[in-house]
Short mmCIF file of C-alpha atoms and ligand atoms in Angstrom, two decimals:
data_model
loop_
_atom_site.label_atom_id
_atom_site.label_comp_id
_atom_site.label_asym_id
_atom_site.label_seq_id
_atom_site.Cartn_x
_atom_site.Cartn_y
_atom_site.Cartn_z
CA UNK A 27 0.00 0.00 0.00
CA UNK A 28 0.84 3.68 -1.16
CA UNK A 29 -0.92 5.52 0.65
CA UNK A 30 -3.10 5.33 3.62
CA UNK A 31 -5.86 8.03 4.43
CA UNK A 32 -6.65 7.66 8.17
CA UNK A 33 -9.20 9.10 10.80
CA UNK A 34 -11.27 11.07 8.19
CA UNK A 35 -15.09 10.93 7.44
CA UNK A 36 -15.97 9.14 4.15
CA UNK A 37 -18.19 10.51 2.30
CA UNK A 38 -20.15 8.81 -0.30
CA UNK A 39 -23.45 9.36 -2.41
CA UNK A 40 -24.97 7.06 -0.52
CA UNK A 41 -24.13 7.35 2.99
CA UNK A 42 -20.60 8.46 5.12
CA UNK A 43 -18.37 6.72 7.36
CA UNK A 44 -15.83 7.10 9.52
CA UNK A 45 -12.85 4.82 7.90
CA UNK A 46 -9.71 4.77 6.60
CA UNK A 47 -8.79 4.73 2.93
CA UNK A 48 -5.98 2.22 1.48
CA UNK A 49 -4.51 3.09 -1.73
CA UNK A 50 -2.25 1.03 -3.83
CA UNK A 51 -1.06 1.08 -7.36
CA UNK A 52 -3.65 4.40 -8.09
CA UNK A 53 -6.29 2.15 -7.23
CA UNK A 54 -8.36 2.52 -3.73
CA UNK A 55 -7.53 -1.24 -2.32
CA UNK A 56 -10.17 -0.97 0.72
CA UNK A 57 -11.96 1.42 2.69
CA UNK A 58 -12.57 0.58 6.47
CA UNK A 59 -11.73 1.36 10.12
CA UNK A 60 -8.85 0.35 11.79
CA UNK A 61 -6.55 -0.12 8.38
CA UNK A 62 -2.61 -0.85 9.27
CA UNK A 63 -0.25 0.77 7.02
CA UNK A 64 2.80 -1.06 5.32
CA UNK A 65 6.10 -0.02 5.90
CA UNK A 66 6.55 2.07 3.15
CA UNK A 67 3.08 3.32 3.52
CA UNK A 68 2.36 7.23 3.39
CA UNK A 69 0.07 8.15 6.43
CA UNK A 70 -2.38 10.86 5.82
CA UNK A 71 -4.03 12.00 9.02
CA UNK A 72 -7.29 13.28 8.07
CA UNK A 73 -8.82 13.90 11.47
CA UNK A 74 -11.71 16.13 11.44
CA UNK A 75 -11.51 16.10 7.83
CA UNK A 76 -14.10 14.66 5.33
CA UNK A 77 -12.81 12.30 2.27
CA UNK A 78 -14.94 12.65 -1.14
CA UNK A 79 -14.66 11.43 -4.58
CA UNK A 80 -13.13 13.79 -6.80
CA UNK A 81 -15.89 15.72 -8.82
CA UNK A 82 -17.15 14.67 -12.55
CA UNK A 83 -17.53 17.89 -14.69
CA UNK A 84 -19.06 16.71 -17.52
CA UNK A 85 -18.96 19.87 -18.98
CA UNK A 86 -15.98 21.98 -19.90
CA UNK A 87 -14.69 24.27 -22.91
CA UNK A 88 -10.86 24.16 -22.80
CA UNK A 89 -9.07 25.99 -25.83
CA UNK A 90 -12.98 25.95 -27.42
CA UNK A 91 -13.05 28.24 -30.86
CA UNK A 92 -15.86 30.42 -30.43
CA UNK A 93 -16.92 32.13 -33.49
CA UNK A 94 -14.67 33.68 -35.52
CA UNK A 95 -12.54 35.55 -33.35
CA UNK A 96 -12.04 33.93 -29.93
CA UNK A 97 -10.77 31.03 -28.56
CA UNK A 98 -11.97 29.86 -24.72
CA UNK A 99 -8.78 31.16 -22.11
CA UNK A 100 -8.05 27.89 -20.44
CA UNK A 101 -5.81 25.49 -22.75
CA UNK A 102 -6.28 21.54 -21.31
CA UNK A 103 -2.71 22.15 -19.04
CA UNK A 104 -4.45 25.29 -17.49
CA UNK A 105 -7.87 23.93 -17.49
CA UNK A 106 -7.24 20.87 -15.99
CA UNK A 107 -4.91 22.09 -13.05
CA UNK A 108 -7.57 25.04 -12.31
CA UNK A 109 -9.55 21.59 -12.16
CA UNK A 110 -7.50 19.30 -9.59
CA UNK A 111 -7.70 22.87 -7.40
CA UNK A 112 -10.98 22.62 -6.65
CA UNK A 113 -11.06 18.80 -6.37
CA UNK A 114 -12.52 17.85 -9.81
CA UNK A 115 -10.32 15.02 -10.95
CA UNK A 116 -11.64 13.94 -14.45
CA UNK A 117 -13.49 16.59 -16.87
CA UNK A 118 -15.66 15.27 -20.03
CA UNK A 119 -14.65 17.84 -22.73
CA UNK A 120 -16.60 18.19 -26.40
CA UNK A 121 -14.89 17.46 -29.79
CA UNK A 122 -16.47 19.94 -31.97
CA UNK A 123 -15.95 19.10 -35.52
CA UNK A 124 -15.85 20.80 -38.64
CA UNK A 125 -18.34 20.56 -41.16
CA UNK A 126 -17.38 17.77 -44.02
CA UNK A 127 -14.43 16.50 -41.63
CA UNK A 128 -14.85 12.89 -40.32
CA UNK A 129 -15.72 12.61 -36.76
CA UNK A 130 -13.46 10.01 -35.93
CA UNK A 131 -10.15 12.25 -37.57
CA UNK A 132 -11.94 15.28 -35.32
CA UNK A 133 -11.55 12.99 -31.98
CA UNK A 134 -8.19 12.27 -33.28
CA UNK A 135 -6.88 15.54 -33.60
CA UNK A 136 -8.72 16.39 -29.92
CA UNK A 137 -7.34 13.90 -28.15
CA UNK A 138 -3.56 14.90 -29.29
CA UNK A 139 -3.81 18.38 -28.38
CA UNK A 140 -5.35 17.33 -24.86
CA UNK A 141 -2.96 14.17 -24.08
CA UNK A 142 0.39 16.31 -23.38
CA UNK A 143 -1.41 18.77 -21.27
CA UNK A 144 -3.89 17.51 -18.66
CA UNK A 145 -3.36 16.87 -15.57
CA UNK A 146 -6.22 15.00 -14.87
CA UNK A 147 -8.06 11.80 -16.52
CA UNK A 148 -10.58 12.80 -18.99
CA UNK A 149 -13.26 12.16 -21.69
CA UNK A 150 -15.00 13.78 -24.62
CA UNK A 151 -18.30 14.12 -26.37
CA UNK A 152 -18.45 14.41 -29.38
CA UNK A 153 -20.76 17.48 -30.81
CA UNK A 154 -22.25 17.38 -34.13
CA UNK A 155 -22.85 20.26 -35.92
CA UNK A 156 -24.67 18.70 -39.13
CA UNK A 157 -26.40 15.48 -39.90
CA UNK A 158 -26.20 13.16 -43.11
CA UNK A 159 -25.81 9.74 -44.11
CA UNK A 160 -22.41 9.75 -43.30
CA UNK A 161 -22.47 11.28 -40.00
CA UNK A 162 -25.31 8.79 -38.52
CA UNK A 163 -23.55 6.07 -39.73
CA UNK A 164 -19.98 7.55 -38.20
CA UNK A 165 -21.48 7.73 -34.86
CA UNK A 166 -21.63 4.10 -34.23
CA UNK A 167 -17.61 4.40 -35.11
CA UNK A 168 -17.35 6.93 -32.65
CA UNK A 169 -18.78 4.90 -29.91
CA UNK A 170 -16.21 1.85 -30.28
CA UNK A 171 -13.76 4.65 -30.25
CA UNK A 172 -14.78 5.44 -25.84
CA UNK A 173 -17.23 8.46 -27.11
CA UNK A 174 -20.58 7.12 -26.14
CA UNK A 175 -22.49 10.85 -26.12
CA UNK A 176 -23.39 13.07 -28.67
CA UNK A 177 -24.29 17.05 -28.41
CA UNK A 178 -26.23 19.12 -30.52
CA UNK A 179 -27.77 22.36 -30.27
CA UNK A 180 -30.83 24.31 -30.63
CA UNK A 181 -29.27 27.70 -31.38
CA UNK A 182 -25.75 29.23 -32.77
CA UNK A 183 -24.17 29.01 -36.47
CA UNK A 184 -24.07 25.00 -35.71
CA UNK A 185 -27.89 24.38 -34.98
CA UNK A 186 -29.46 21.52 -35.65
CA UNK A 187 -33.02 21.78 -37.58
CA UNK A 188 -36.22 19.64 -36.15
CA UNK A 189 -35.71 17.37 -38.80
CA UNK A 190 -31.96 16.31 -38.42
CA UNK A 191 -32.65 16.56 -34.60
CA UNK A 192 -35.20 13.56 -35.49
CA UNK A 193 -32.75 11.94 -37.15
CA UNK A 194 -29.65 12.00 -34.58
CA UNK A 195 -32.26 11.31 -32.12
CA UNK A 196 -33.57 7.89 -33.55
CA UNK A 197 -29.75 7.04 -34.61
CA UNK A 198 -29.07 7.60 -30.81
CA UNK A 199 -31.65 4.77 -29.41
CA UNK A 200 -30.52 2.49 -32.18
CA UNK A 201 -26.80 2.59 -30.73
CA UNK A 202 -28.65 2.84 -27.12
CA UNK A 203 -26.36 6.41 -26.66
CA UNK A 204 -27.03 9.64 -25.46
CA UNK A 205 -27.89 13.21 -26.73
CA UNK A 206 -26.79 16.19 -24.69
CA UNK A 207 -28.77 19.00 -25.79
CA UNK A 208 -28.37 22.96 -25.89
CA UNK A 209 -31.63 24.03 -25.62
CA UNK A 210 -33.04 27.75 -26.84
CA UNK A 211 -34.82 28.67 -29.28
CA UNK A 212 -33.31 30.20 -32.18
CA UNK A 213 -36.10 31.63 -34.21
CA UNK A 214 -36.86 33.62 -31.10
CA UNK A 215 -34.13 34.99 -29.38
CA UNK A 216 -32.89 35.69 -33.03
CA UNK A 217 -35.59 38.11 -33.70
CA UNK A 218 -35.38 39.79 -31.12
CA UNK A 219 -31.44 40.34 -30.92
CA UNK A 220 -32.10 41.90 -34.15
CA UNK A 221 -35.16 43.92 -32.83
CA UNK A 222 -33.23 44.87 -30.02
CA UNK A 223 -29.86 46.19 -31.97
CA UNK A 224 -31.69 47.98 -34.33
CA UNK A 225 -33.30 49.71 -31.61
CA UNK A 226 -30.04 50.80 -30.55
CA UNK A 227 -30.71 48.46 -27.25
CA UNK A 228 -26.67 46.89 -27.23
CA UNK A 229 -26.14 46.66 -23.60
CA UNK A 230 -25.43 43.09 -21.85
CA UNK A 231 -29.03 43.54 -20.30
CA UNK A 232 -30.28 42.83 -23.38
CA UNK A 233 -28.06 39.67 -24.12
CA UNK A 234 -30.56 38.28 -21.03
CA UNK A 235 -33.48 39.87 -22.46
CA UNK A 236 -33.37 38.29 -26.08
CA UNK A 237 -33.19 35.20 -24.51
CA UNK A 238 -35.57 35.07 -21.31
CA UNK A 239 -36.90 32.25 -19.51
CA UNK A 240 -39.39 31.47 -22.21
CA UNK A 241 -37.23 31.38 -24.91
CA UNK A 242 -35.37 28.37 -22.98
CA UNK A 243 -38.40 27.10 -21.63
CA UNK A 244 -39.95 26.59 -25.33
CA UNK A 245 -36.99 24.92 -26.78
CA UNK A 246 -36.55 22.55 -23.84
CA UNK A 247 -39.68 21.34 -24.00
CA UNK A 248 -40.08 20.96 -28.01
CA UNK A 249 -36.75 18.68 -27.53
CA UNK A 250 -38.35 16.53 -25.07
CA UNK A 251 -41.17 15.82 -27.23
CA UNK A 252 -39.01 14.91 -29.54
CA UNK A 253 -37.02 12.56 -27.22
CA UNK A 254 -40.46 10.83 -26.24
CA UNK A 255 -41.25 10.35 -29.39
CA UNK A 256 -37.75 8.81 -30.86
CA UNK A 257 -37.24 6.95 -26.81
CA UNK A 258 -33.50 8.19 -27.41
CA UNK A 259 -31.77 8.97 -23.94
CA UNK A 260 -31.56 12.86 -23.79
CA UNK A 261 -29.09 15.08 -21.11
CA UNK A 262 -30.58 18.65 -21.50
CA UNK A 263 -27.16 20.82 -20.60
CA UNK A 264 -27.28 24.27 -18.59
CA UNK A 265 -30.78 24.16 -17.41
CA UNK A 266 -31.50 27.72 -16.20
CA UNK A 267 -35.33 28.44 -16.28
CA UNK A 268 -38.13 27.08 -13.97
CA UNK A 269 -40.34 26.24 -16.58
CA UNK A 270 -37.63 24.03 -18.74
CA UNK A 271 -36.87 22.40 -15.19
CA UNK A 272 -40.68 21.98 -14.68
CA UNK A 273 -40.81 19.60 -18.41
CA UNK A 274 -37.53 17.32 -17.30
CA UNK A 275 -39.52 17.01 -13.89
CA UNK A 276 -42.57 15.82 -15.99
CA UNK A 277 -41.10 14.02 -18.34
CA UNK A 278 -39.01 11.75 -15.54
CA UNK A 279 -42.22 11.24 -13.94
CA UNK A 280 -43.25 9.78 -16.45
CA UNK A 281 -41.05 7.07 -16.77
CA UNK A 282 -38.93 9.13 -20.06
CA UNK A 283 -34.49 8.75 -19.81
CA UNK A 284 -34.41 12.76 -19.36
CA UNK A 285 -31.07 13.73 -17.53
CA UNK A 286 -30.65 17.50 -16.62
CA UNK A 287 -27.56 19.69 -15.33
CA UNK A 288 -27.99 22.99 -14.18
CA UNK A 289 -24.56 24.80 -13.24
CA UNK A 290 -23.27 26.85 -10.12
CA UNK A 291 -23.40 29.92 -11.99
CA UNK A 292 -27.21 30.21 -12.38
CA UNK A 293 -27.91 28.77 -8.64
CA UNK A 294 -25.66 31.88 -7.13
CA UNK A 295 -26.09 34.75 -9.18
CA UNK A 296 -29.26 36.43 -10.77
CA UNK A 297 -30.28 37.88 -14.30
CA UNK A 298 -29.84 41.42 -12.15
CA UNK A 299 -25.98 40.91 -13.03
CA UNK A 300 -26.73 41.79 -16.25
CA UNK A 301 -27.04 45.18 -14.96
CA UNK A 302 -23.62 45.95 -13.32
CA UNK A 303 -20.81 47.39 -14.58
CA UNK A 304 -19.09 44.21 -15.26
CA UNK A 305 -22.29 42.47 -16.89
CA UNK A 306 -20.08 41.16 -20.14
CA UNK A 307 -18.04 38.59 -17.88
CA UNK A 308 -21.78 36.84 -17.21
CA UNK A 309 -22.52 36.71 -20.66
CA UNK A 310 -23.20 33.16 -21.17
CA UNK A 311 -26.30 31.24 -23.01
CA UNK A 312 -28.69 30.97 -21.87
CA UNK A 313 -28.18 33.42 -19.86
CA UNK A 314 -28.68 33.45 -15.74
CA UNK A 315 -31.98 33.71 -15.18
CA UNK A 316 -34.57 35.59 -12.41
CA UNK A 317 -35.02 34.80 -9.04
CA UNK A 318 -37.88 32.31 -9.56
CA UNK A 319 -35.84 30.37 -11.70
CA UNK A 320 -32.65 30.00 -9.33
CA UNK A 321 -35.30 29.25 -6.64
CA UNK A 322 -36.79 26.66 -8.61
CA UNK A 323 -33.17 25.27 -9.23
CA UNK A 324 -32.30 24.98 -5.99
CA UNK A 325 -35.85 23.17 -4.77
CA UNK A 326 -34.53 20.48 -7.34
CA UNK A 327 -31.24 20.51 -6.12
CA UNK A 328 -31.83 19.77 -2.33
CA UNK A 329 -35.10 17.70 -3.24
CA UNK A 330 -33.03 14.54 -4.84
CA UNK A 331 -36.41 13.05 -6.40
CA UNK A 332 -35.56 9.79 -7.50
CA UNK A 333 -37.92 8.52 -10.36
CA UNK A 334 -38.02 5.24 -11.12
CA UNK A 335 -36.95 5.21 -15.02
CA UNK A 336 -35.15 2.47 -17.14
CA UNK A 337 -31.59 3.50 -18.56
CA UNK A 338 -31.85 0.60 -21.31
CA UNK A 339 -28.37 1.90 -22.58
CA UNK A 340 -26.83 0.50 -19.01
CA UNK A 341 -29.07 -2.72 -19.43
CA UNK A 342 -30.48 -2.08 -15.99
CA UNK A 343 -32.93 -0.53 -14.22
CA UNK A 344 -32.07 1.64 -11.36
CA UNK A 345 -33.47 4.91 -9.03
CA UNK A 346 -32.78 7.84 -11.57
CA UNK A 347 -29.41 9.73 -11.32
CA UNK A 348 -31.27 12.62 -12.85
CA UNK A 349 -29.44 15.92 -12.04
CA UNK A 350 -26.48 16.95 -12.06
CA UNK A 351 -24.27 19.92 -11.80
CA UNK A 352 -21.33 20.86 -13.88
CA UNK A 353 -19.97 23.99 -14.70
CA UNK A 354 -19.76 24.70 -18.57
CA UNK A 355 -16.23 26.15 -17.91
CA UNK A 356 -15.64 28.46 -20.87
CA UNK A 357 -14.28 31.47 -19.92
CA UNK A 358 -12.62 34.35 -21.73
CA UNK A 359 -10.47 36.82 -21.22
CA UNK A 360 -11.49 40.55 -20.67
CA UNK A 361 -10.08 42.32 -23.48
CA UNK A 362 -12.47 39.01 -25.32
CA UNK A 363 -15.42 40.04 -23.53
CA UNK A 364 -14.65 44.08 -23.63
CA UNK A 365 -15.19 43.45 -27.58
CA UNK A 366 -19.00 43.38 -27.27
CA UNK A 367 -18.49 46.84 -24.80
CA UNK A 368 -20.60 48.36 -27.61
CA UNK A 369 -22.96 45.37 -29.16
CA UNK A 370 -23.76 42.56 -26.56
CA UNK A 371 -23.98 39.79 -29.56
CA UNK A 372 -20.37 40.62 -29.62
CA UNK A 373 -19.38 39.41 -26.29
CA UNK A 374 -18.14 36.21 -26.57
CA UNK A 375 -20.30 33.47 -24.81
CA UNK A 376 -19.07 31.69 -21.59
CA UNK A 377 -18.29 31.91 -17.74
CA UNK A 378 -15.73 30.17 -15.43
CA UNK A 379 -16.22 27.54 -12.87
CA UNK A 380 -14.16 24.27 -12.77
CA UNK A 381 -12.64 25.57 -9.91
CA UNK A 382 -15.20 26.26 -8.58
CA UNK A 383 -18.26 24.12 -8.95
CA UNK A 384 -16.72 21.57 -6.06
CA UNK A 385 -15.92 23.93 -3.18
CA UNK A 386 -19.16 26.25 -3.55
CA UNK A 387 -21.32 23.16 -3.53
CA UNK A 388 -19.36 21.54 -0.70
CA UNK A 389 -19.96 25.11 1.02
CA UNK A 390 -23.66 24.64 0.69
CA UNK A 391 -23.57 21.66 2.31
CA UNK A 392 -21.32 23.03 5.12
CA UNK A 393 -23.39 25.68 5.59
CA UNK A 394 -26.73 23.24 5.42
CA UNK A 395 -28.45 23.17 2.35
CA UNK A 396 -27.95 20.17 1.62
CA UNK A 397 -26.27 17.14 2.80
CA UNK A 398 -22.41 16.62 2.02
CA UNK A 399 -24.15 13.16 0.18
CA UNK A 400 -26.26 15.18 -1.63
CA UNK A 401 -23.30 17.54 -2.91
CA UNK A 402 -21.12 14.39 -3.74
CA UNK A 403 -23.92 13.17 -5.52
CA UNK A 404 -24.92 15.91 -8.09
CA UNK A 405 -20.56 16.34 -8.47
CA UNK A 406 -19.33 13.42 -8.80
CA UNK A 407 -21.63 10.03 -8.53
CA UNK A 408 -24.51 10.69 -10.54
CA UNK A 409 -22.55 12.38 -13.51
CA UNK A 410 -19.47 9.32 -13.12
CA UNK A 411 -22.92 6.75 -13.69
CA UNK A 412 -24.55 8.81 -16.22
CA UNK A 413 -21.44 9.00 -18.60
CA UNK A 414 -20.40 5.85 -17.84
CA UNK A 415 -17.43 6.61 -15.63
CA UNK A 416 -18.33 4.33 -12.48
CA UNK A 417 -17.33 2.30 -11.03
CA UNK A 418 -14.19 3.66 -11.48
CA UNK A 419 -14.95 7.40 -10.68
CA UNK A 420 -17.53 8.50 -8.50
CA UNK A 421 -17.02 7.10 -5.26
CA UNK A 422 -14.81 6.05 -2.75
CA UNK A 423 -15.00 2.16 -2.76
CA UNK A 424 -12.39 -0.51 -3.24
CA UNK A 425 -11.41 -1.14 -6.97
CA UNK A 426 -12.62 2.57 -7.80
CA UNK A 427 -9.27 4.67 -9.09
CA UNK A 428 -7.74 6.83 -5.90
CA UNK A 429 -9.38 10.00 -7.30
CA UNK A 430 -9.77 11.48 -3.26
CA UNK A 431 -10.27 14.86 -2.41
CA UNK A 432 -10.01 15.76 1.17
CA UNK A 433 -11.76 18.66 2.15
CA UNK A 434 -11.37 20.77 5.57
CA UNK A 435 -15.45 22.10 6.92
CA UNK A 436 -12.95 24.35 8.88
CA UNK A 437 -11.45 26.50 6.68
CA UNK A 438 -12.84 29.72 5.20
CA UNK A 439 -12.17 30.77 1.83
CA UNK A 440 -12.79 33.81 0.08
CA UNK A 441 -12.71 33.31 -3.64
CA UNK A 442 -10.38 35.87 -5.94
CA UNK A 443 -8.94 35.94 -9.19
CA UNK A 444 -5.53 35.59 -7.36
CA UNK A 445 -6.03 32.42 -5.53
CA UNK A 446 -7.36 31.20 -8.55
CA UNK A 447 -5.09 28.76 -10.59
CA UNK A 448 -6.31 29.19 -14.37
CA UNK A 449 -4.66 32.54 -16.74
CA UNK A 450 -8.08 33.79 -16.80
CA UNK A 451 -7.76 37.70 -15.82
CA UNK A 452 -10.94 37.96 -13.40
CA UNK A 453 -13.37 35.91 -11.90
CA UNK A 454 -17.48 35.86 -11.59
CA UNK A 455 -16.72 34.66 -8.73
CA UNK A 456 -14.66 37.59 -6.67
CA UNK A 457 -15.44 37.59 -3.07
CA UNK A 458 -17.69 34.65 -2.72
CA UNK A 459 -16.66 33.67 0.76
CA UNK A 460 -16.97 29.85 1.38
CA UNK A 461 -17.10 27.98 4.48
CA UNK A 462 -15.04 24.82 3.88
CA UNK A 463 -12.16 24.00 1.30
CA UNK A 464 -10.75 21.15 -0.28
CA UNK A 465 -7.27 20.99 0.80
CA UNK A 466 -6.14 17.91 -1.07
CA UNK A 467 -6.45 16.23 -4.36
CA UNK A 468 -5.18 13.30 -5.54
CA UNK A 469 -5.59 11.65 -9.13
CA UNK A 470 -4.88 7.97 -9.06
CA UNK A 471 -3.10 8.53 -5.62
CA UNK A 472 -1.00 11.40 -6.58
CA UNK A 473 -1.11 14.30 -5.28
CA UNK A 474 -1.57 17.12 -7.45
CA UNK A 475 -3.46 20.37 -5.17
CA UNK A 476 -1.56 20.57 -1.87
CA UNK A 477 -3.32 23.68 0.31
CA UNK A 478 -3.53 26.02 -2.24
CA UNK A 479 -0.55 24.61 -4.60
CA UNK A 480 -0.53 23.18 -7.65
CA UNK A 481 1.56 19.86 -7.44
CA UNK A 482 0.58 17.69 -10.53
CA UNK A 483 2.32 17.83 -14.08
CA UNK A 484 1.03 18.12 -17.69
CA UNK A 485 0.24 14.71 -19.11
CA UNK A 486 -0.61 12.88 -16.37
CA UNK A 487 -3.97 12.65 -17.34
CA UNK A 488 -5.29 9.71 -19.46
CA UNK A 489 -8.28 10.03 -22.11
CA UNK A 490 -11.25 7.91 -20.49
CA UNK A 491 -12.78 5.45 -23.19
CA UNK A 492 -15.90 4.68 -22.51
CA UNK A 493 -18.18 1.95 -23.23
O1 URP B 26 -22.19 30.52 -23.02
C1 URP B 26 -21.81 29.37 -23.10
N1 URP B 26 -22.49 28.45 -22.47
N2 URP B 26 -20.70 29.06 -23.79
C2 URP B 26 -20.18 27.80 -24.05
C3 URP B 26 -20.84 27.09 -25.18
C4 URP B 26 -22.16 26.50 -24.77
O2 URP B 26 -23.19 26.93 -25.25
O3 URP B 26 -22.20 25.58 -23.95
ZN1 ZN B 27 -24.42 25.33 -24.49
ZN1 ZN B 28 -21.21 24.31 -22.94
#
């Protein structure tokens, strides 16, 4: 044995304990009181201390081209270390292919830029951006290849029509995979962006006001018709509005595969950002919604319904993972955002987080809002077992990889851009204070975040396949 991480609290989705954690060969080898180390054993003490899984964030932009200007600030090396500082130990990423290139020569070419740099496991989606013969039969490629999700969108340049959405979507049940889904409506929000710039209206405000809650509200529930009437497995991404929430609730009632995330971004701040000084560094789509809508997230958050619905592409039947929260990590610099200072469809879309998303949950659930299960949960376990990552992420069992973060309830933590660790040149999140930090993280039993350091090393990180 490695490494041996005694006297702490254990905390898993499903219940905590007090026991020791035994980790050999990257691997944890048992979990239990009273564990003896070896003689070449490292002891952790972790008394008064709580042990989690590292967090899943399914959801990240690293070095993402955004239109044709702008590429998102965090490269994979940056990315992934501002990662492993707030205890997130693998990321699922997107490859995001050109139109008339071949998927599988798009993974490819992902995959090499991302191996030398993270420092953290990780996976991709793959995102289509058009849909043909070709394509629908590539995606069953793709999935032998460890890329068992697809994305497609509702809105931007890349937007899928009803008609190819129908077509992805049956393709999808017949390889039993899943469809992550950007959901807004474009007809909509289009008209009135235009309405709005030629009225001379070109301040962020009006980035949230062409596209409002009912903008995302309409397009989330025209995709899960279509879901329920194709049966493919659907992840609706960056739910923000009550409404939309209110559909995924229905639809899981019913008995329909409908996953949702909604991200720390629109359960701490409201649309009213969109009036300060700063508003272009919230400028993301859709955009943070009203005060109903972050109440109506966090209800869903701290409820933890568990509908009974059958996830055919895991050939069983279990209590529904359904929510989830990740960040959508795609920030940009300011002199990026300060482009849209004059035209808010400028402003290039996307907000921070990775670093983030662990600690300010785990702060919740310090402070009471939910349980610390509950927090480990939406992080890590139910987004590890929805993309197909457990048993060996997600939880702190034997045979699961050593991917521990320990985390101190005691310590208070004020969040700035400077004791931030991506090259990102402000934060969203300036002055949150937190009660409770991670102070460790280890990937495969390394340690890579020491209290406030980054210790890991470009490359350490392996691609995920999976299957
Ligand atoms: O504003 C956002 N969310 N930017 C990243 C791309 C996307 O839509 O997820
Ligand atoms: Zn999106
Ligand atoms: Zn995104």
């Amino acid at each position: 044995m490695n490494l041996l991480i005694k006297n702490g609290t254990v905390i898993n989705a499903g219940g905590s304990s007090a026991a020791d954690v035994a980790v050999d060969g990257g691997k944890i080898i048992s979990v239990g009181p009273d564990i003896e180390p070896g003689v070449q054993t490292e002891v952790v003490d972790a008394s008064g201390l709580l042990v989690l899984p590292g967090a899943v964030d399914v959801h990240t932009h690293f070095e993402l081209d955004f239109g044709w200007a702008f590429r998102s600030a965090d490269d994979f090396y940056n990315g992934t270390k501002a990662a492993a500082c707030g205890g997130v130990t693998t990321v699922i990423d997107f490859v995001t292919p050109e139109k008339g290139e071949s998927l599988i020569e798009a993974l490819d070419k992902r995959k090499a830029l991302a191996d030398p740099k993270v420092c953290i496991d990780y996976s991709l989606h793959m995102g289509l951006s058009e849909v043909n013969d070709k394509i629908l039969d590539e995606m069953g490629d793709v999935i032998t290849h460890g890329v068992p999700d697809f994305k497609i969108f509702t809105t931007y340049a890349f937007r899928l029509t009803d008609d190819e959405f129908i077509r992805t979507l049956t393709r999808a049940k017949e390889l039993n995979s899943l469809v992550m889904i950007h959901a807004e409506d474009h007809e909509e929000l289009e008209a009135k962006r235009v309405r709005f710039i030629s009225e001379g209206k070109t301040d962020a405000w009006y980035h949230y006001l062409s596209r409002p809650e009912e903008v995302e509200a309409k397009s989330v529930k025209n995709v899960i018709e279509l879901a329920k009437k194709t049966g493919a497995t659907i992840y609706i991404v960056h739910l923000a509005c009550a409404e939309g929430l209110k559909a995924v609730e229905e639809a899981q009632r019913q008995g329909y595969p409908i996953y949702a995330e909604t991200c720390p971004q629109y359960l701490h701040f409201t649309s009213d950002v969109y009036k300060r000084p700063d508003a272009r560094n919230f400028v993301c789509s859709p955009p943070i919604k009203g005060q109903e809508s972050q109440d109506a997230l966090w209800a869903a958050v701290k409820q933890g319904d568990r509908y009974s619905v059958s996830f055919s592409r895991n050939e069983t039947e279990y209590l529904s993972p359904c929510f989830t929260v990740a960040t959508d990590h795609c920030p940009f610099n300011s002199s990026d955002k300060d482009y849209g200072k004059d035209d808010f469809t400028m402003i290039p879309n996307g907000v921070m987080g990775v670093e983030n998303l662990y600690p300010y949950m785990l702060s919740k659930a310090n402070e009471g809002q939910i349980s610390f299960e509950r927090a480990v949960e939406l992080c890590s376990a139910n987004p590890a077992r929805i993309f197909k990552l457990s048993p060996r992420k997600g939880a702190i069992e034997a045979g699961a990889d050593a991917d521990i973060v320990i985390y101190d309830p005691g310590k208070n933590f004020t969040i700035s851009q400077k004791n931030m660790h991506s090259t990102i040149d402000y934060t969203i999140w300036e002055g949150t204070k937190l009660k409770g930090y991670p102070i460790k993280t280890y990937t495969r039993g390394n340690l890579i975040y020491n209290n406030g350091e980054f210790t890991g090393k470009p490359g350490h990180g392996r691609f995920y396949p999976r299957s």
